[in-house]
Coordinates of C-alpha atoms in Angstrom, one line a residue:
Chain M
X6 CA 26.0 -26.6 29.0
X7 CA 24.0 -26.0 32.1
X8 CA 25.2 -28.2 34.9
X9 CA 23.3 -29.4 37.9
X10 CA 24.2 -31.6 40.8
X11 CA 23.7 -35.4 40.6
X12 CA 20.8 -36.3 43.0
X13 CA 20.8 -40.1 42.8
X14 CA 23.3 -43.0 42.3
X15 CA 25.3 -41.8 39.3
X16 CA 24.3 -43.5 36.0
X17 CA 26.7 -44.1 33.2
X18 CA 26.0 -40.8 31.5
X19 CA 26.6 -38.9 34.8
X20 CA 30.1 -40.3 35.0
X21 CA 30.8 -39.7 31.3
X22 CA 29.5 -36.1 31.7
X23 CA 31.6 -35.6 34.8
X24 CA 34.7 -36.9 33.1
X25 CA 34.2 -34.5 30.3
X26 CA 33.7 -31.4 32.5
X27 CA 36.6 -32.1 34.9
X28 CA 39.1 -33.2 32.3
X29 CA 40.3 -29.7 31.5
X30 CA 41.3 -29.3 35.2
X31 CA 42.6 -32.6 36.4
X32 CA 45.6 -34.6 35.2
X33 CA 45.0 -37.8 33.3
X34 CA 47.4 -39.7 35.5
X35 CA 49.5 -42.5 34.1
X36 CA 48.9 -46.3 34.5
X37 CA 52.2 -47.9 35.6
X38 CA 53.3 -51.5 35.8
X39 CA 56.2 -53.2 37.5
X40 CA 57.7 -56.3 36.1
X41 CA 59.4 -57.2 39.4
X42 CA 56.2 -56.8 41.5
X43 CA 54.3 -58.9 38.9
X44 CA 57.0 -61.5 39.2
X45 CA 57.0 -61.5 43.0
X46 CA 53.2 -61.8 43.3
X47 CA 52.3 -63.9 40.2
X48 CA 49.8 -61.3 39.0
X49 CA 49.6 -58.6 36.4
X50 CA 48.9 -55.3 38.2
X51 CA 48.0 -52.0 36.6
X52 CA 48.5 -49.1 39.0
X53 CA 46.6 -45.9 38.4
X54 CA 48.9 -43.3 39.8
X55 CA 46.7 -40.7 41.5
X56 CA 49.7 -39.7 43.6
X57 CA 50.6 -37.7 40.5
X58 CA 47.1 -36.0 40.5
X59 CA 46.8 -32.3 41.2
X60 CA 47.1 -31.7 45.0
X61 CA 48.7 -35.2 45.1
X62 CA 45.5 -37.3 45.4
X63 CA 42.3 -38.5 43.6
X64 CA 40.2 -36.2 45.9
X65 CA 40.7 -33.5 43.3
X66 CA 38.3 -35.3 41.0
X67 CA 35.3 -35.3 43.3
X68 CA 35.7 -31.9 44.8
X69 CA 36.1 -30.1 41.5
X70 CA 33.0 -31.9 40.1
X71 CA 30.9 -30.9 43.0
X72 CA 32.1 -27.3 42.7
X73 CA 31.6 -27.0 39.0
X74 CA 28.0 -28.3 39.3
X75 CA 27.0 -25.5 41.7
X76 CA 25.1 -22.5 40.4
X77 CA 27.2 -19.4 39.8
X78 CA 25.4 -17.8 42.7
X79 CA 26.3 -20.6 45.1
X80 CA 29.9 -20.7 43.8
X81 CA 30.3 -17.0 44.6
X82 CA 29.4 -17.6 48.2
X83 CA 32.2 -20.1 48.5
X84 CA 32.9 -23.7 49.3
X85 CA 33.2 -25.2 52.8
X86 CA 34.3 -28.6 54.2
X87 CA 35.8 -30.2 57.2
X88 CA 38.9 -32.3 56.6
X89 CA 42.4 -32.6 57.8
X90 CA 43.5 -34.5 54.8
X91 CA 43.5 -34.4 51.0
X92 CA 39.9 -33.4 50.6
X93 CA 40.7 -30.1 52.3
X94 CA 43.3 -29.3 49.7
X95 CA 41.0 -30.5 46.9
X96 CA 38.2 -28.1 48.0
X97 CA 40.7 -25.3 48.5
X98 CA 42.2 -25.9 45.0
X99 CA 38.7 -26.0 43.5
X100 CA 37.7 -22.7 45.1
X101 CA 40.9 -21.1 43.9
X102 CA 40.2 -22.4 40.4
X103 CA 36.8 -20.8 40.5
X104 CA 38.1 -17.6 42.1
X105 CA 35.8 -18.0 45.1
X106 CA 36.4 -18.3 48.9
X107 CA 37.0 -21.7 50.6
X108 CA 36.4 -22.3 54.3
X109 CA 38.1 -25.4 55.7
X110 CA 37.3 -26.6 59.2
X111 CA 40.3 -28.4 60.6
X112 CA 40.9 -30.0 64.0
X113 CA 43.4 -28.0 66.2
X114 CA 45.7 -31.0 66.2
X115 CA 45.9 -31.2 62.4
X116 CA 49.5 -31.4 61.2
X117 CA 51.0 -28.0 60.4
X118 CA 52.1 -29.3 57.0
X119 CA 48.4 -29.9 56.0
X120 CA 47.3 -26.6 57.4
X121 CA 50.0 -24.8 55.5
X122 CA 49.2 -26.6 52.3
X123 CA 45.5 -25.8 52.5
X124 CA 46.3 -22.1 53.3
X125 CA 48.7 -22.2 50.4
X126 CA 45.7 -22.6 48.0
X127 CA 44.2 -19.5 49.5
X128 CA 41.7 -21.1 51.8
X129 CA 40.6 -19.8 55.1
X130 CA 41.3 -22.4 57.8
X131 CA 39.0 -22.4 60.8
X132 CA 40.3 -24.4 63.7
X133 CA 38.0 -26.5 66.0
X134 CA 38.3 -28.9 68.8
X135 CA 39.5 -32.4 67.7
X136 CA 36.1 -34.1 68.0
X137 CA 33.6 -35.2 65.4
X138 CA 30.9 -33.1 67.1
X139 CA 33.1 -29.9 67.1
X140 CA 33.9 -30.4 63.4
X141 CA 30.2 -30.7 62.5
X142 CA 29.0 -27.8 64.7
X143 CA 31.9 -25.5 63.5
X144 CA 31.1 -26.3 59.9
X145 CA 27.4 -25.6 60.4
X146 CA 28.3 -22.2 61.8
X147 CA 30.6 -21.4 58.9
X148 CA 27.9 -22.4 56.4
X149 CA 25.2 -20.4 58.2
X150 CA 27.4 -17.3 58.5
X151 CA 29.0 -17.3 55.0
X152 CA 26.3 -19.0 52.9
X153 CA 29.1 -21.3 51.6
X154 CA 28.2 -24.8 50.2
X155 CA 29.4 -27.8 52.2
X156 CA 31.1 -30.3 50.0
X157 CA 31.0 -33.6 51.9
X158 CA 34.2 -35.7 51.3
X159 CA 32.3 -38.8 50.2
X160 CA 28.5 -38.8 51.1
X161 CA 27.8 -36.8 48.0
X162 CA 26.9 -38.1 44.5
X163 CA 28.9 -35.4 42.7
X164 CA 31.9 -36.5 44.7
X165 CA 31.3 -40.2 44.0
X166 CA 30.9 -39.5 40.2
X167 CA 34.2 -37.5 40.3
X168 CA 36.1 -40.2 42.0
X169 CA 34.6 -42.7 39.5
X170 CA 36.6 -41.1 36.7
X171 CA 39.9 -42.5 38.1
X172 CA 38.6 -46.1 37.5
X173 CA 37.1 -45.1 34.1
X174 CA 40.6 -43.9 32.9
X175 CA 42.3 -47.0 34.4
X176 CA 39.8 -49.2 32.5
X177 CA 40.4 -47.2 29.3
X178 CA 44.2 -47.3 29.6
X179 CA 44.7 -51.0 30.6
X180 CA 44.0 -54.3 28.9
X181 CA 40.7 -56.0 29.9
X182 CA 40.9 -56.3 33.7
X183 CA 39.8 -59.4 35.6
X184 CA 39.7 -57.4 38.9
X185 CA 39.7 -53.8 40.0
X186 CA 40.5 -52.7 43.5
X187 CA 40.4 -49.6 45.7
X188 CA 41.0 -49.0 49.4
X189 CA 37.9 -48.1 51.5
X190 CA 37.8 -45.2 53.9
X191 CA 34.5 -43.3 53.7
X192 CA 33.8 -45.2 50.5
X193 CA 33.7 -42.4 48.0
X194 CA 36.5 -43.8 45.8
X195 CA 35.3 -47.4 46.3
X196 CA 31.7 -46.5 45.2
X197 CA 32.9 -44.6 42.2
X198 CA 35.3 -47.4 41.2
X199 CA 32.5 -50.0 41.5
X200 CA 30.2 -47.9 39.4
X201 CA 32.8 -47.4 36.7
X202 CA 33.5 -51.1 36.6
X203 CA 29.9 -51.9 36.2
X204 CA 29.3 -49.4 33.4
X205 CA 32.6 -49.5 31.5
X206 CA 33.9 -53.0 32.1
X207 CA 31.0 -55.2 33.2
X208 CA 32.9 -58.5 33.5
X209 CA 35.5 -57.1 35.9
X210 CA 35.2 -58.1 39.6
X211 CA 35.4 -55.3 42.2
X212 CA 37.3 -55.9 45.4
X213 CA 37.7 -53.5 48.3
X214 CA 40.6 -53.5 50.7
X215 CA 40.7 -52.2 54.2
X216 CA 42.9 -52.2 57.3
X217 CA 41.9 -54.8 59.8
X218 CA 41.7 -52.3 62.7
X219 CA 39.3 -50.0 60.9
X220 CA 37.2 -52.7 59.2
X221 CA 33.8 -51.0 59.4
X222 CA 33.2 -51.5 55.7
X223 CA 34.1 -55.2 55.9
X224 CA 31.7 -55.7 58.8
X225 CA 29.0 -53.5 57.2
X226 CA 29.3 -55.5 54.0
X227 CA 29.0 -58.8 55.8
X228 CA 26.3 -57.8 58.2
X229 CA 24.2 -55.9 55.7
X230 CA 24.0 -52.7 57.7
X231 CA 26.4 -49.9 58.6
X232 CA 28.6 -50.5 61.6
X233 CA 31.1 -48.1 63.0
X234 CA 34.9 -48.4 63.7
X235 CA 35.9 -48.8 67.3
X236 CA 39.5 -47.8 66.7
X237 CA 41.2 -45.4 64.3
X238 CA 44.8 -46.1 65.0
X239 CA 45.8 -47.4 61.5
X240 CA 48.8 -46.1 59.7
X241 CA 46.5 -45.7 56.7
X242 CA 45.3 -42.3 57.8
X243 CA 43.1 -41.8 54.8
X244 CA 41.0 -44.8 55.7
X245 CA 39.9 -44.1 59.3
X246 CA 36.5 -42.9 58.3
X247 CA 33.2 -44.9 58.4
X248 CA 31.0 -45.5 55.4
X249 CA 28.0 -43.3 54.8
X250 CA 24.5 -44.2 53.6
X251 CA 25.2 -43.3 50.0
X252 CA 28.5 -45.1 49.8
X253 CA 27.3 -48.2 51.7
X254 CA 24.4 -48.7 49.3
X255 CA 26.7 -48.7 46.2
X256 CA 29.3 -50.9 47.9
X257 CA 26.7 -53.4 49.1
X258 CA 25.3 -53.8 45.6
X259 CA 28.5 -53.9 43.5
X260 CA 31.4 -55.5 45.4
X261 CA 32.6 -59.0 45.1
X262 CA 34.3 -58.9 48.4
X263 CA 36.3 -56.8 50.9
X264 CA 39.7 -58.1 52.1
X265 CA 41.2 -56.8 55.3
X266 CA 44.9 -56.5 56.0
X267 CA 47.3 -56.1 58.9
X268 CA 49.3 -53.0 59.6
X269 CA 52.5 -55.0 59.0
X270 CA 51.3 -56.0 55.6
X271 CA 50.4 -52.4 54.7
X272 CA 54.0 -51.2 55.5
X273 CA 55.4 -54.1 53.6
X274 CA 53.3 -53.3 50.5
X275 CA 54.1 -49.6 50.8
X276 CA 57.8 -50.4 50.9
X277 CA 57.5 -52.7 47.9
X278 CA 56.0 -49.9 45.8
X279 CA 58.5 -47.4 47.0
X280 CA 61.5 -49.7 46.3
X281 CA 60.4 -51.3 43.1
X282 CA 58.4 -48.5 41.4
X283 CA 60.3 -45.5 42.7
X284 CA 57.2 -43.6 43.4
X285 CA 56.0 -42.1 46.7
X286 CA 52.6 -43.3 47.9
X287 CA 50.7 -42.7 51.1
X288 CA 50.2 -45.7 53.4
X289 CA 46.5 -45.8 52.4
X290 CA 47.4 -46.5 48.8
X291 CA 49.3 -49.7 49.8
X292 CA 46.2 -51.4 51.2
X293 CA 44.9 -53.0 47.9
X294 CA 48.4 -54.3 47.2
X295 CA 48.6 -55.6 50.8
X296 CA 45.3 -57.4 50.1
X297 CA 46.8 -59.2 47.1
X298 CA 49.8 -60.1 49.3
X299 CA 47.4 -61.4 52.0
X300 CA 45.3 -63.5 49.7
X301 CA 47.5 -64.3 46.7
X302 CA 45.4 -67.2 45.5
X303 CA 42.5 -64.9 44.7
X304 CA 44.6 -62.9 42.3
X305 CA 47.0 -65.4 40.8
X306 CA 47.4 -65.0 37.1
X307 CA 44.8 -62.2 37.0
X308 CA 45.0 -58.8 35.5
X309 CA 44.3 -56.5 38.4
X310 CA 43.7 -52.8 38.2
X311 CA 44.5 -50.8 41.4
X312 CA 44.1 -47.2 42.3
X313 CA 47.1 -45.6 44.1
X314 CA 45.2 -42.9 45.8
X315 CA 47.7 -40.3 46.8
X316 CA 51.3 -39.3 47.6
X317 CA 51.0 -36.8 50.4
X318 CA 53.2 -38.3 53.1
X319 CA 55.2 -36.7 55.8
X320 CA 58.8 -37.5 54.9
X321 CA 59.8 -37.0 58.5
X322 CA 57.5 -39.7 59.8
X323 CA 58.1 -42.7 57.5
X324 CA 57.5 -46.2 58.8
X325 CA 60.8 -47.5 57.6
Chain R
X25 CA 73.1 -56.6 11.4
X26 CA 76.6 -57.4 12.5
X27 CA 77.5 -55.1 15.5
X28 CA 80.9 -54.0 16.5
X29 CA 82.1 -51.8 19.4
X30 CA 82.4 -48.0 18.9
X31 CA 86.1 -47.1 18.8
X32 CA 86.1 -43.3 18.7
X33 CA 83.9 -40.5 20.0
X34 CA 80.4 -41.6 19.0
X35 CA 79.1 -39.9 15.9
X36 CA 75.4 -39.2 15.3
X37 CA 74.8 -42.5 13.5
X38 CA 76.5 -44.4 16.3
X39 CA 74.0 -43.0 18.8
X40 CA 71.0 -43.7 16.4
X41 CA 72.2 -47.3 15.9
X42 CA 72.7 -47.7 19.6
X43 CA 69.2 -46.4 20.3
X44 CA 67.8 -48.8 17.8
X45 CA 69.5 -51.9 19.2
X46 CA 68.9 -51.2 22.9
X47 CA 65.2 -50.1 22.5
X48 CA 63.9 -53.6 22.7
X49 CA 65.5 -54.1 26.1
X50 CA 65.3 -50.8 27.9
X51 CA 62.2 -48.8 29.0
X52 CA 61.4 -45.6 27.2
X53 CA 61.1 -43.7 30.4
X54 CA 58.6 -40.8 30.8
X55 CA 59.4 -37.1 30.8
X56 CA 57.6 -35.5 33.7
X57 CA 56.9 -31.9 34.6
X58 CA 55.8 -30.2 37.8
X59 CA 53.8 -27.0 37.7
X60 CA 54.7 -26.3 41.3
X61 CA 58.4 -26.7 40.8
X62 CA 58.2 -24.6 37.7
X63 CA 56.4 -21.9 39.6
X64 CA 58.8 -21.9 42.5
X65 CA 61.9 -21.7 40.3
X66 CA 60.6 -19.6 37.4
X67 CA 61.7 -22.1 34.8
X68 CA 60.1 -24.8 32.7
X69 CA 61.8 -28.1 33.6
X70 CA 61.5 -31.4 31.7
X71 CA 62.6 -34.3 33.9
X72 CA 63.7 -37.5 32.1
X73 CA 62.8 -40.1 34.7
X74 CA 65.6 -42.7 34.5
X75 CA 64.7 -43.7 38.0
X76 CA 61.9 -45.7 36.2
X77 CA 64.5 -47.4 34.0
X78 CA 65.3 -51.1 34.3
X79 CA 67.5 -51.8 37.4
X80 CA 66.3 -48.3 38.5
X81 CA 69.0 -46.2 36.7
X82 CA 70.2 -45.0 33.3
X83 CA 73.3 -47.3 33.7
X84 CA 71.2 -50.0 32.0
X85 CA 71.6 -48.2 28.6
X86 CA 75.4 -48.1 28.4
X87 CA 76.0 -51.6 29.9
X88 CA 73.5 -53.4 27.5
X89 CA 74.9 -51.5 24.5
X90 CA 78.5 -52.6 25.3
X91 CA 77.3 -56.2 25.9
X92 CA 75.3 -56.4 22.7
X93 CA 78.3 -55.1 20.7
X94 CA 80.6 -57.9 21.8
X95 CA 81.1 -60.9 19.5
X96 CA 79.1 -64.0 20.4
X97 CA 82.4 -65.7 21.5
X98 CA 83.2 -62.9 23.8
X99 CA 79.7 -62.7 25.2
X100 CA 79.8 -66.5 26.0
X101 CA 82.9 -65.9 28.3
X102 CA 80.9 -63.4 30.3
X103 CA 80.9 -59.8 31.4
X104 CA 83.0 -58.3 34.2
X105 CA 83.2 -55.0 36.0
X106 CA 84.0 -53.4 39.3
X107 CA 81.3 -51.3 40.9
X108 CA 79.4 -51.0 44.1
X109 CA 76.6 -49.0 42.5
X110 CA 74.1 -49.1 39.7
X111 CA 76.6 -50.1 37.0
X112 CA 77.1 -53.5 38.8
X113 CA 73.4 -54.2 38.5
X114 CA 73.3 -53.0 34.9
X115 CA 76.1 -55.4 33.9
X116 CA 74.5 -58.2 35.9
X117 CA 71.2 -57.6 34.2
X118 CA 72.8 -57.4 30.7
X119 CA 74.6 -60.8 31.3
X120 CA 71.3 -62.3 32.4
X121 CA 69.6 -61.0 29.3
X122 CA 72.3 -62.6 27.2
X123 CA 72.3 -65.8 29.2
X124 CA 76.0 -65.5 30.0
X125 CA 78.0 -65.2 33.3
X126 CA 78.7 -61.9 35.1
X127 CA 81.6 -61.3 37.4
X128 CA 81.2 -58.2 39.6
X129 CA 84.1 -57.1 41.8
X130 CA 82.7 -55.2 44.9
X131 CA 84.5 -53.8 47.8
X132 CA 84.1 -55.7 51.1
X133 CA 82.3 -52.7 52.6
X134 CA 79.6 -52.5 49.8
X135 CA 76.1 -52.2 51.3
X136 CA 74.4 -55.6 51.6
X137 CA 71.4 -54.3 49.7
X138 CA 73.6 -53.7 46.6
X139 CA 75.3 -57.0 46.9
X140 CA 72.0 -58.8 47.2
X141 CA 70.5 -56.9 44.2
X142 CA 73.5 -57.8 42.0
X143 CA 73.4 -61.5 43.1
X144 CA 69.6 -61.3 42.5
X145 CA 70.4 -60.9 38.7
X146 CA 72.5 -64.1 38.9
X147 CA 75.9 -62.4 38.9
X148 CA 78.9 -63.8 40.8
X149 CA 80.1 -61.2 43.3
X150 CA 83.8 -61.2 44.0
X151 CA 84.7 -59.3 47.1
X152 CA 87.9 -57.2 47.4
X153 CA 89.6 -54.9 49.8
X154 CA 88.0 -51.4 49.7
X155 CA 90.8 -49.7 47.8
X156 CA 91.0 -48.6 44.2
X157 CA 94.1 -50.7 43.7
X158 CA 92.4 -53.9 45.1
X159 CA 89.5 -53.3 42.8
X160 CA 91.7 -53.0 39.7
X161 CA 93.9 -56.0 40.6
X162 CA 91.0 -58.3 41.5
X163 CA 89.2 -57.4 38.3
X164 CA 92.4 -58.1 36.3
X165 CA 92.6 -61.5 37.9
X166 CA 89.0 -62.3 37.1
X167 CA 89.3 -61.2 33.5
X168 CA 92.5 -63.2 33.1
X169 CA 91.0 -66.4 34.7
X170 CA 87.6 -66.3 33.1
X171 CA 88.3 -64.6 29.8
X172 CA 85.3 -62.3 30.6
X173 CA 85.2 -58.8 29.0
X174 CA 85.6 -55.8 31.3
X175 CA 82.8 -53.2 30.8
X176 CA 84.1 -50.0 32.2
X177 CA 81.4 -47.9 33.9
X178 CA 82.2 -44.8 31.8
X179 CA 85.6 -44.7 30.0
X180 CA 84.1 -46.7 27.2
X181 CA 82.5 -45.4 23.9
X182 CA 79.8 -48.0 23.8
X183 CA 78.8 -47.0 27.3
X184 CA 78.9 -43.3 26.5
X185 CA 76.7 -43.9 23.3
X186 CA 74.3 -45.9 25.5
X187 CA 73.9 -43.2 28.1
X188 CA 73.5 -40.7 25.2
X189 CA 70.1 -42.3 24.3
X190 CA 68.5 -40.9 27.5
X191 CA 69.1 -37.3 26.3
X192 CA 68.1 -38.3 22.8
X193 CA 64.7 -39.5 24.1
X194 CA 64.4 -36.4 26.3
X195 CA 65.0 -34.1 23.3
X196 CA 62.4 -36.1 21.2
X197 CA 59.8 -36.0 24.0
X198 CA 60.1 -32.3 25.0
X199 CA 59.5 -29.0 23.3
X200 CA 62.7 -27.3 22.0
X201 CA 65.0 -27.1 25.0
X202 CA 67.1 -24.0 25.8
X203 CA 69.3 -26.0 28.2
X204 CA 70.0 -29.6 28.9
X205 CA 71.7 -30.8 32.2
X206 CA 73.1 -33.9 33.8
X207 CA 75.1 -34.6 36.9
X208 CA 78.8 -35.5 36.5
X209 CA 80.4 -38.4 38.2
X210 CA 82.8 -40.3 35.9
X211 CA 81.3 -38.3 33.1
X212 CA 79.6 -41.1 31.0
X213 CA 76.1 -39.7 31.2
X214 CA 77.4 -36.1 30.8
X215 CA 79.4 -37.0 27.7
X216 CA 76.5 -38.9 26.2
X217 CA 74.1 -36.1 27.0
X218 CA 76.4 -33.5 25.4
X219 CA 76.8 -35.5 22.2
X220 CA 73.1 -36.0 21.9
X221 CA 72.4 -32.3 22.4
X222 CA 75.0 -31.5 19.7
X223 CA 73.6 -34.0 17.2
X224 CA 69.8 -33.8 17.9
X225 CA 69.3 -30.3 19.2
X226 CA 72.2 -28.1 18.2
X227 CA 71.0 -24.9 19.7
X228 CA 70.6 -26.3 23.2
X229 CA 73.2 -25.3 25.8
X230 CA 74.7 -28.1 27.8
X231 CA 75.4 -27.6 31.6
X232 CA 76.9 -30.1 34.0
X233 CA 76.2 -30.1 37.7
X234 CA 78.5 -31.4 40.4
X235 CA 78.7 -31.4 44.2
X236 CA 81.2 -28.8 45.5
X237 CA 83.2 -31.3 47.5
X238 CA 83.8 -33.7 44.6
X239 CA 84.4 -30.9 42.0
X240 CA 87.0 -32.7 39.9
X241 CA 85.1 -32.1 36.7
X242 CA 84.6 -28.4 37.4
X243 CA 88.3 -27.9 38.1
X244 CA 89.3 -30.1 35.2
X245 CA 87.0 -28.1 32.9
X246 CA 88.4 -24.8 34.1
X247 CA 92.1 -25.8 34.2
X248 CA 92.0 -27.7 30.9
X249 CA 93.4 -31.0 32.2
X250 CA 92.1 -33.8 34.4
X251 CA 92.5 -33.2 38.1
X252 CA 91.4 -35.6 40.9
X253 CA 89.0 -35.3 43.8
X254 CA 90.6 -34.9 47.2
X255 CA 87.4 -35.9 49.1
X256 CA 84.6 -38.3 48.3
X257 CA 82.2 -37.6 51.2
X258 CA 79.3 -36.3 49.2
X259 CA 75.8 -37.6 49.8
X260 CA 75.6 -37.9 46.0
X261 CA 77.2 -41.3 46.1
X262 CA 76.9 -41.8 42.3
X263 CA 79.2 -38.8 41.7
X264 CA 82.3 -39.6 43.7
X265 CA 84.3 -40.7 40.7
X266 CA 86.9 -38.8 38.7
X267 CA 86.6 -38.1 35.0
X268 CA 88.5 -40.3 32.5
X269 CA 90.3 -39.4 29.4
X270 CA 87.4 -40.2 27.1
X271 CA 84.8 -38.4 29.1
X272 CA 86.9 -35.4 29.8
X273 CA 87.6 -34.8 26.1
X274 CA 83.9 -34.8 25.2
X275 CA 83.0 -32.6 28.2
X276 CA 85.8 -30.2 27.5
X277 CA 84.6 -29.7 23.9
X278 CA 80.8 -29.6 24.4
X279 CA 79.8 -28.0 27.7
X280 CA 78.7 -24.5 28.3
X281 CA 79.6 -24.6 31.9
X282 CA 79.7 -26.7 35.1
X283 CA 77.9 -25.5 38.2
X284 CA 78.8 -26.8 41.7
X285 CA 76.4 -27.1 44.6
X286 CA 76.5 -27.5 48.3
X287 CA 75.4 -30.7 50.1
X288 CA 72.6 -28.7 51.8
X289 CA 71.3 -27.6 48.4
X290 CA 71.4 -31.2 47.1
X291 CA 69.2 -32.4 50.0
X292 CA 66.8 -29.4 49.5
X293 CA 66.5 -30.2 45.8
X294 CA 66.0 -34.0 46.5
X295 CA 63.3 -33.2 49.0
X296 CA 61.6 -30.8 46.6
X297 CA 61.4 -33.6 43.9
X298 CA 60.1 -36.2 46.4
X299 CA 57.5 -33.8 47.9
X300 CA 56.2 -32.2 44.7
X301 CA 56.6 -34.9 42.1
X302 CA 56.0 -37.9 44.4
X303 CA 58.8 -39.9 42.8
X304 CA 61.9 -41.4 44.5
X305 CA 65.2 -40.3 43.3
X306 CA 68.8 -40.8 44.5
X307 CA 70.7 -37.8 45.9
X308 CA 72.9 -37.8 42.8
X309 CA 69.8 -37.0 40.7
X310 CA 69.0 -33.9 42.6
X311 CA 72.3 -32.2 41.7
X312 CA 71.2 -30.5 38.4
X313 CA 68.0 -29.2 40.2
X314 CA 70.3 -28.0 43.0
X315 CA 72.3 -26.1 40.3
X316 CA 69.2 -24.3 39.1
X317 CA 68.4 -23.4 42.7
X318 CA 71.9 -22.2 43.2
X319 CA 72.1 -20.0 40.1
X320 CA 68.5 -19.2 39.2
X321 CA 69.3 -16.2 37.0
X322 CA 71.0 -18.5 34.5
X323 CA 67.9 -20.6 34.0
X324 CA 65.1 -18.0 34.5
X325 CA 62.3 -18.4 31.9
X326 CA 64.2 -21.1 30.1
X327 CA 63.1 -24.6 29.0
X328 CA 65.5 -26.9 30.8
X329 CA 65.8 -30.7 30.2
X330 CA 67.2 -32.6 33.1
X331 CA 68.1 -36.3 33.5
X332 CA 67.0 -37.9 36.8
X333 CA 69.5 -40.6 36.9
X334 CA 68.2 -43.2 39.2
X335 CA 66.0 -44.2 42.2
X336 CA 68.1 -46.7 44.1
X337 CA 68.1 -45.2 47.5
X338 CA 68.4 -46.9 50.9
X339 CA 65.0 -46.1 52.6
X340 CA 66.6 -46.6 56.0
X341 CA 69.2 -43.9 55.4
X342 CA 67.3 -40.9 54.2
X343 CA 68.6 -37.4 54.8
X344 CA 65.3 -36.1 56.1

């Protein structure tokens, strides 16, 4: 099979092909339920546990899909990205899997634990000043010098198709869902989730969930054009990013609504999952559950699928 | 099927029958593996995740088995026990399942969170002074007054047979195990685990694991008679109890060895599981993994089954 990159909004067969090619590398993570959470909230929630995914987050799906679709020549020159989060580890792991170099640009204030984890997969970490401009220019230099391919964390159809496979599996492993939800950062997971719902479970409504203080997606969705965040100080550190052109278009066309939540509700939802389900999730994961807790009437009596995005949390900086 | 209590060391058919009758109530918990933990330790570990069990711990298995085996008349008068831990919740849940009263004697210094959880299942909590004598005498009064049946947390063959079903499932859901391990507190889980290994996987060696500072089982095993703990200040709060006659006999006859571990190693093992597996376990659960980390040569290259006993941990009092 000769693979090529996906160059337009992924169609059904793109996601099916993606799922087939990445399945030998990713984990098919379990779908968990909690009788006590269902009882408390009056809903029936199916949690797709991407915290159990390789590298501890769904980001593995998109990065490996983009990497596998490069030509052998491009692969050999290596993969590059800028990220201080899970995408860095996903690209590093993908490069290691292919046996090629990875160049990860990280801000100088990135947590040591993330830098160490990324280096642990054999990646070369290039530090830059902690500004968006410095990230971009440092990455450009690396790409120019090494000939490595930049894998964008979300503004990339291969990445979106990869992230879509989480919802595809959730749909396959749950009863017919009334609603499917994901948190929104840059929108890669949300776009992929929306596409999988449209293709594999057409009657299912798609909701996004976002912290109130980084509500760029909510405002973009309501205003019909991309707007930027003014603050980034949410505890949900995976969701501080703004939408991109590719993700906004898919979100705009496929979402029922976006629900925003307070920081307090995010911590409450996170704690509920830790205490009742005995699993470790990042604050970002708790945002869709916080949305259900914020607007219970929308979800009452419904079957709700929800993607728990990752479990990489610093145990020394817990909010409780 | 007319059920009766098990009155001697459970035989193979007792455990099979027990598994059959409790299966409609308990969860069949998953067996998880971690490539990164296996790589770090040079072993192949199969974790039986009883932290995902009802009430968050394996104790559910033994309590419901004992409760189901009572006569309808005895059931009606209610269940009683003394416990400040998971057994209290297991008995309370079992009584709720049967629609009968539960009377739980708890020391006056029991954590509010445990008292609230037990009351949450509809049990009546009777407070007593925080001494072993006060527990026993208060329980006697309750039993005499209400006619309720005392379900001992471990010195009870129905309870031992119930706990044995965790290892039975682990054996069924793993490849042929070289070793199976459990932590030792009162010895109910350890005895049940040893019996299931003997009956359902005869070639598998059985190891116990215990904190150094509450090493009553280790010393009893080596000296050939029951000795008591002199201290109880281990972080592994589920393992502070001494063995009983029934559990000591089974442990004495069926264990290969008992390995003791430091408090520091318990915290290190607990953290390894939280960070790598993204699941929440109590400190007591980490003791078998701490044993592997303490004596790696014993387990190198082996397939090791390990029961993660529970996930009820106070998030405000974490050791890291």
